[in-house]
Short mmCIF file of C-alpha atoms in Angstrom, two decimals:
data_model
loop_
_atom_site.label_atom_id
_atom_site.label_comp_id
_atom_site.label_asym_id
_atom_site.label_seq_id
_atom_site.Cartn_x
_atom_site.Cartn_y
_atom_site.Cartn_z
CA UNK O 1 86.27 145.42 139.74
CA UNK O 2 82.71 145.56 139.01
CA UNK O 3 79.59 144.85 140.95
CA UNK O 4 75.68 143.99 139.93
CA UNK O 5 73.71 143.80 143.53
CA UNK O 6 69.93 142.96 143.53
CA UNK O 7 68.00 145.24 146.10
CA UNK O 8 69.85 147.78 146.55
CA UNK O 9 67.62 150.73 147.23
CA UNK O 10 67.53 149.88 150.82
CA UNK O 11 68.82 147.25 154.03
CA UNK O 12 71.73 145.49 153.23
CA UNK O 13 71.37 145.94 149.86
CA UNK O 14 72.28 149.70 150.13
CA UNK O 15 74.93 148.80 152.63
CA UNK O 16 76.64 146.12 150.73
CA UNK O 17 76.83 148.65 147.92
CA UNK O 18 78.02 151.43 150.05
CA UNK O 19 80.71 149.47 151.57
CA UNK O 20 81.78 147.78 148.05
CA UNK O 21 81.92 151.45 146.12
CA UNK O 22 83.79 153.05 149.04
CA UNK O 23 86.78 150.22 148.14
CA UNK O 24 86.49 151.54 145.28
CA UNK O 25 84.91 148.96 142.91
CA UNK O 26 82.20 149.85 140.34
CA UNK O 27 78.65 149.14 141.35
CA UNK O 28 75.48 148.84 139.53
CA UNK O 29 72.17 149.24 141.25
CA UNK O 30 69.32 147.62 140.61
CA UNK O 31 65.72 147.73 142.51
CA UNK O 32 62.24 148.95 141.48
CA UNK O 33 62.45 152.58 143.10
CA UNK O 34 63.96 155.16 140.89
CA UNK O 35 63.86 157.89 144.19
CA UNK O 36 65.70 155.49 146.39
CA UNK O 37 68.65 154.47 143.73
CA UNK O 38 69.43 158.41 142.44
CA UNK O 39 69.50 159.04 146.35
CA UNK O 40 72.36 155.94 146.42
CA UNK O 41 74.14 157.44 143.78
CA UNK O 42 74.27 161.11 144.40
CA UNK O 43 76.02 159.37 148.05
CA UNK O 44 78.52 156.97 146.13
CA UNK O 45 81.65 157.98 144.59
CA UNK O 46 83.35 156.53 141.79
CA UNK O 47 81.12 154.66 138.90
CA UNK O 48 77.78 153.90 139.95
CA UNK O 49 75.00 153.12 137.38
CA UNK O 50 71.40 152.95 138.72
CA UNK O 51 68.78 150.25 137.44
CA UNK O 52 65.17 150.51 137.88
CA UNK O 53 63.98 147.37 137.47
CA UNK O 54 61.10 144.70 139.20
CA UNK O 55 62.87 141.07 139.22
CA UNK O 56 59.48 139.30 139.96
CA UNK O 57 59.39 138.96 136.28
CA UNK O 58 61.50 135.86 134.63
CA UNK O 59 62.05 138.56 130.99
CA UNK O 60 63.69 141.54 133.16
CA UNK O 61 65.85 138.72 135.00
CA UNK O 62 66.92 137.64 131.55
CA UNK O 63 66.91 141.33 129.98
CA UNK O 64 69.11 142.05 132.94
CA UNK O 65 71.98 140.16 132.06
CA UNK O 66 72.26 140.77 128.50
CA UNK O 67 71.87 144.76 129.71
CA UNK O 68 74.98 143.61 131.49
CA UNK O 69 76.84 140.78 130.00
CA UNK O 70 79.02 143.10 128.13
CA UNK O 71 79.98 144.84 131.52
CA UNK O 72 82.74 142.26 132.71
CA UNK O 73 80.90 141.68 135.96
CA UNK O 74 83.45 140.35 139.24
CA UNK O 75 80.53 140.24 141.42
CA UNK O 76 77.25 139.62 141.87
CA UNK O 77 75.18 140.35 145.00
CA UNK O 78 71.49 138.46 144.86
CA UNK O 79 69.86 140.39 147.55
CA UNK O 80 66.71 141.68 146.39
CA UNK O 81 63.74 139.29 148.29
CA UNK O 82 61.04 139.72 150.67
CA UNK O 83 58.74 138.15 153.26
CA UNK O 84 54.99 137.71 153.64
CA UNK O 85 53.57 137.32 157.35
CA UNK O 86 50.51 134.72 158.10
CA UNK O 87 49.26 131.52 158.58
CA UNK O 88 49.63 129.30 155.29
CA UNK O 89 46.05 128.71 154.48
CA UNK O 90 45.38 133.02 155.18
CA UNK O 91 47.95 134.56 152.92
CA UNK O 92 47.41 136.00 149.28
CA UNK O 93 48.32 133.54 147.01
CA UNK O 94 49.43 136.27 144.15
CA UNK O 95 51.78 138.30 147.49
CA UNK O 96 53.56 134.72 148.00
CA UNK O 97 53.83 133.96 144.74
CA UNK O 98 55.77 137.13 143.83
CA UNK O 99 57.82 136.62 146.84
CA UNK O 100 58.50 133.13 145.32
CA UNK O 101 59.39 135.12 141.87
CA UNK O 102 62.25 137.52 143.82
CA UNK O 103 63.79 135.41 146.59
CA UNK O 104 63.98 132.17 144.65
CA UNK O 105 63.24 132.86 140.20
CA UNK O 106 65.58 135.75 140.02
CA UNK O 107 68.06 134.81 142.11
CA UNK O 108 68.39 131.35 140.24
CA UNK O 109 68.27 132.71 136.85
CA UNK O 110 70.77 135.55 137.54
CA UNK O 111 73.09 133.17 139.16
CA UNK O 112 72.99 130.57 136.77
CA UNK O 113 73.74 133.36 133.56
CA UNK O 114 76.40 135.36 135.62
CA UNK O 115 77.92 131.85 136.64
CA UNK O 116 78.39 130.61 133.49
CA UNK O 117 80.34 133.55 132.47
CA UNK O 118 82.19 133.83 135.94
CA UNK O 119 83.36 129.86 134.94
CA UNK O 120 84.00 131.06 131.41
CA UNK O 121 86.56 133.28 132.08
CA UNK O 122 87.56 131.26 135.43
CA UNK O 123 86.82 134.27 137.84
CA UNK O 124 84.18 136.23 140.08
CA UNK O 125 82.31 136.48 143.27
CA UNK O 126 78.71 135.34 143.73
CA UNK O 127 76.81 136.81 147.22
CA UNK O 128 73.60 135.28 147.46
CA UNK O 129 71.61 136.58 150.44
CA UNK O 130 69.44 133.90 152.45
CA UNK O 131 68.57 133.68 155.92
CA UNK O 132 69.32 132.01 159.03
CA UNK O 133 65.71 131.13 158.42
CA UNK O 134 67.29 128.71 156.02
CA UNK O 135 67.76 126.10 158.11
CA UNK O 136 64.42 126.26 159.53
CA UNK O 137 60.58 125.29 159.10
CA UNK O 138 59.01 128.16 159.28
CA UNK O 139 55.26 128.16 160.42
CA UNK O 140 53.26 131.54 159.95
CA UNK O 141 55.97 132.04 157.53
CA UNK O 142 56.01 129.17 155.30
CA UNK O 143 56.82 130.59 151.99
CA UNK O 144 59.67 132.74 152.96
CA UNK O 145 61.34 130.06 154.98
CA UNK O 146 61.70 127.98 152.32
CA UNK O 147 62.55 130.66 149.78
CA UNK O 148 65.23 131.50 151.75
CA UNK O 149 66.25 127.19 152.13
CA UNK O 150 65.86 127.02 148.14
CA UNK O 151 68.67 129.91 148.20
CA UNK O 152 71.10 128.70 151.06
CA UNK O 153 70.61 124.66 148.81
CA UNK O 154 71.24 125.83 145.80
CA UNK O 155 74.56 128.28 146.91
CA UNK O 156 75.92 125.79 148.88
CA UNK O 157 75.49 122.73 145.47
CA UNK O 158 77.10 124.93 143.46
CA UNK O 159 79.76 125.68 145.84
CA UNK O 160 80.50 121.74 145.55
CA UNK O 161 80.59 121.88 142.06
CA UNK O 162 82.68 124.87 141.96
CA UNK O 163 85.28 123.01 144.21
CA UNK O 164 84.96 120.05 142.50
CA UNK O 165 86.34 121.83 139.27
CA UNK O 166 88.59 123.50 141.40
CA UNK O 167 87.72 126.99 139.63
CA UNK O 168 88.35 130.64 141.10
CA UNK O 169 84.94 131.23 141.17
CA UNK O 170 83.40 131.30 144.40
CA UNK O 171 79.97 131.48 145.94
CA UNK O 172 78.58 132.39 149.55
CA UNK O 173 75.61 132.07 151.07
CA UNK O 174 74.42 135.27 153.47
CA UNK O 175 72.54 133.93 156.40
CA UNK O 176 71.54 136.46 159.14
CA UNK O 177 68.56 136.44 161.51
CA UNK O 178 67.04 140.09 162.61
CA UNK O 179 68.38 143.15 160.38
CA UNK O 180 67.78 146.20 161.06
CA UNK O 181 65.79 147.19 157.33
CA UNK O 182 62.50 147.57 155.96
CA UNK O 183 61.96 143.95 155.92
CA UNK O 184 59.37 144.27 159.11
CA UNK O 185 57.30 146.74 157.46
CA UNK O 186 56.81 144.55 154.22
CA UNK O 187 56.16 141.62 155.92
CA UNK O 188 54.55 142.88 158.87
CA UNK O 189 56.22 141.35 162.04
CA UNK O 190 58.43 142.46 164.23
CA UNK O 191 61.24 141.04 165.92
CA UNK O 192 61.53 140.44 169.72
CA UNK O 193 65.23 140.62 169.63
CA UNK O 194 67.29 143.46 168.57
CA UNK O 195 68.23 143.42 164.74
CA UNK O 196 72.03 143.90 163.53
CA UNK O 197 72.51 147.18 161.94
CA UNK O 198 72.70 146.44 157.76
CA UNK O 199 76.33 147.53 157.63
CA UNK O 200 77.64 145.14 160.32
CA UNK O 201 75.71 142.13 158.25
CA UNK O 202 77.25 143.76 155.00
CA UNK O 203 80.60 144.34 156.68
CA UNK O 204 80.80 140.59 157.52
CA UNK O 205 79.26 140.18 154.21
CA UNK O 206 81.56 141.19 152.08
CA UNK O 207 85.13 139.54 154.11
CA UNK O 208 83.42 136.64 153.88
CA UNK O 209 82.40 136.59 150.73
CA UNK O 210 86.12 137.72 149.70
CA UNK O 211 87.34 135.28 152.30
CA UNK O 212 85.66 132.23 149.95
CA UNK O 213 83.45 131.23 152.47
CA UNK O 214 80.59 129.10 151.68
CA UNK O 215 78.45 130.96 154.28
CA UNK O 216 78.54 134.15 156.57
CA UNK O 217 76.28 133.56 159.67
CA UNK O 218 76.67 137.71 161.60
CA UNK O 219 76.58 137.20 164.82
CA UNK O 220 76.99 134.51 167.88
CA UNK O 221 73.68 134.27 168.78
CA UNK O 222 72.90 133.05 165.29
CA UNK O 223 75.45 131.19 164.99
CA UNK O 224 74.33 129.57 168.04
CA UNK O 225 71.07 128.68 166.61
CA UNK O 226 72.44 127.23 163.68
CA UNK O 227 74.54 124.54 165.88
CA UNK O 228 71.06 123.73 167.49
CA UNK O 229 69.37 122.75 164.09
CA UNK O 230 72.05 120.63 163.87
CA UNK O 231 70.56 118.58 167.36
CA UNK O 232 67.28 119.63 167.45
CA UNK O 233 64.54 117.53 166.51
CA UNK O 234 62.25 118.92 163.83
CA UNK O 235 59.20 118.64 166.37
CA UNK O 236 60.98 120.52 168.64
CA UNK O 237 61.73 123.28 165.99
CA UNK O 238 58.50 123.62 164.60
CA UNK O 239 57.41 124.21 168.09
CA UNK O 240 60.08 127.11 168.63
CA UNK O 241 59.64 128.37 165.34
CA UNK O 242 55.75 129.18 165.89
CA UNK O 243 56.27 130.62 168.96
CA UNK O 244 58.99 132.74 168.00
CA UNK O 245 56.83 134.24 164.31
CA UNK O 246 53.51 134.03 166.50
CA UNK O 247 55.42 136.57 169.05
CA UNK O 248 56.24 138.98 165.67
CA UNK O 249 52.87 139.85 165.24
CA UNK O 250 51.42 143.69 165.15
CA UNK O 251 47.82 142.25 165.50
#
């Protein structure tokens, strides 16, 4: 087998790819530092072929997959994405709109090419990695929030459709809360509660996403917090959800 996964210089990314190589199925690498990926590879065994690439542009989506369409990918792993911190009106526009261009453009073209050859040939694994933030407003962190609901939406339609045409194709939607990564850093927050290390979420990851699931929520405390969206009114989470991204702040 053969795996393409988005973001993997780092987080769950580099975890995801460590655990997948180590069972020993092919991986290529893609993410925009060079350093970070040679590192990877010089640790992996077996094939590993290293991509330097920036997804925020539509072309190197695109260029991407005919690199790769040739390559009989089994899997695909969408995890490249990031957050930006701050009150809606105070953000940069160009910072959000490049986290718009990685968590939600790239992940939908790259899905939609790979998928279409995955159906062709009636077989493959798509991981797409969103966010318990999902199924959340998200004030002080508008844009990623609903980057992350755009990801979990459009995994879980075409995991319908995929069921509907009863194919072997399968798609799951990644939805943790606090990791352990870089992710504070880039967004500048951090979290009250204690992330789960990367290669638990990847761990869980990857038997779920092998297990056909149509989403992986690590952990019961998440998992608890998605059965309250289910009850909660949307006042009520707005309220919760500002408290809890106010409390992330460095300021």
């Amino acid at each position: 087998m053969k795996a393409l996964i988005t973001g993997a210089s780092s987080g769950i990314g580099r975890e995801i790819a460590r655990q997948l190589s180590a069972m020993g199925i092919d991986v290529i690498l893609v993410a925009r530092r060079m350093t970070r990926l040679q590192e990877l590879k010089e640790e992996l065994e077996g094939n590993v072929q290293i991509i330097c690439m920036d997804l925020r542009d539509a072309l190197s989506c695109r260029m991407l997959y005919e690199r790769l369409r040739e390559e009989d990918i089994d899997i695909l792993v969408n995890n490249a994405g990031f957050g930006v911190y701050g009150a809606f009106d105070e953000t940069d526009l160009d910072k959000e709109l490049a986290m718009i261009d990685v968590n939600v453009r790239a992940v939908h073209i790259l899905t939609k090419l790979f998928l279409r050859d995955f159906i062709a040939r009636d077989y493959g694994y798509i991981l797409n990695v969103a966010s318990i933030a999902g199924y959340l407003p998200g004030p002080l962190m508008a844009g990623y929030y609903a980057s992350k609901a755009y990801v979990l939406r459009l995994s879980e339609a075409i995991y319908g459709e995929l069921r509907r045409k009863k194919s072997n194709v399968h798609i799951t939607a990644l939805c943790p809360g606090p990791v352990q990564t870089e992710f504070n850093q880039v967004a500048n927050v951090r979290f009250r509660i204690k992330g789960k290390k990367a290669s638990d979420v990847a761990y869980q990851a990857i038997n779920g996403m092998f297990g056909e699931r149509r989403e992986v929520i690590p952990g019961m405390l998440m998992k608890c917090a998605r059965l309250l969206t289910r009850v909660t009114p949307t006042r009520l989470q707005l309220r919760t959800s500002y408290f809890i991204q106010h409390r992330k702040t460095k300021q």
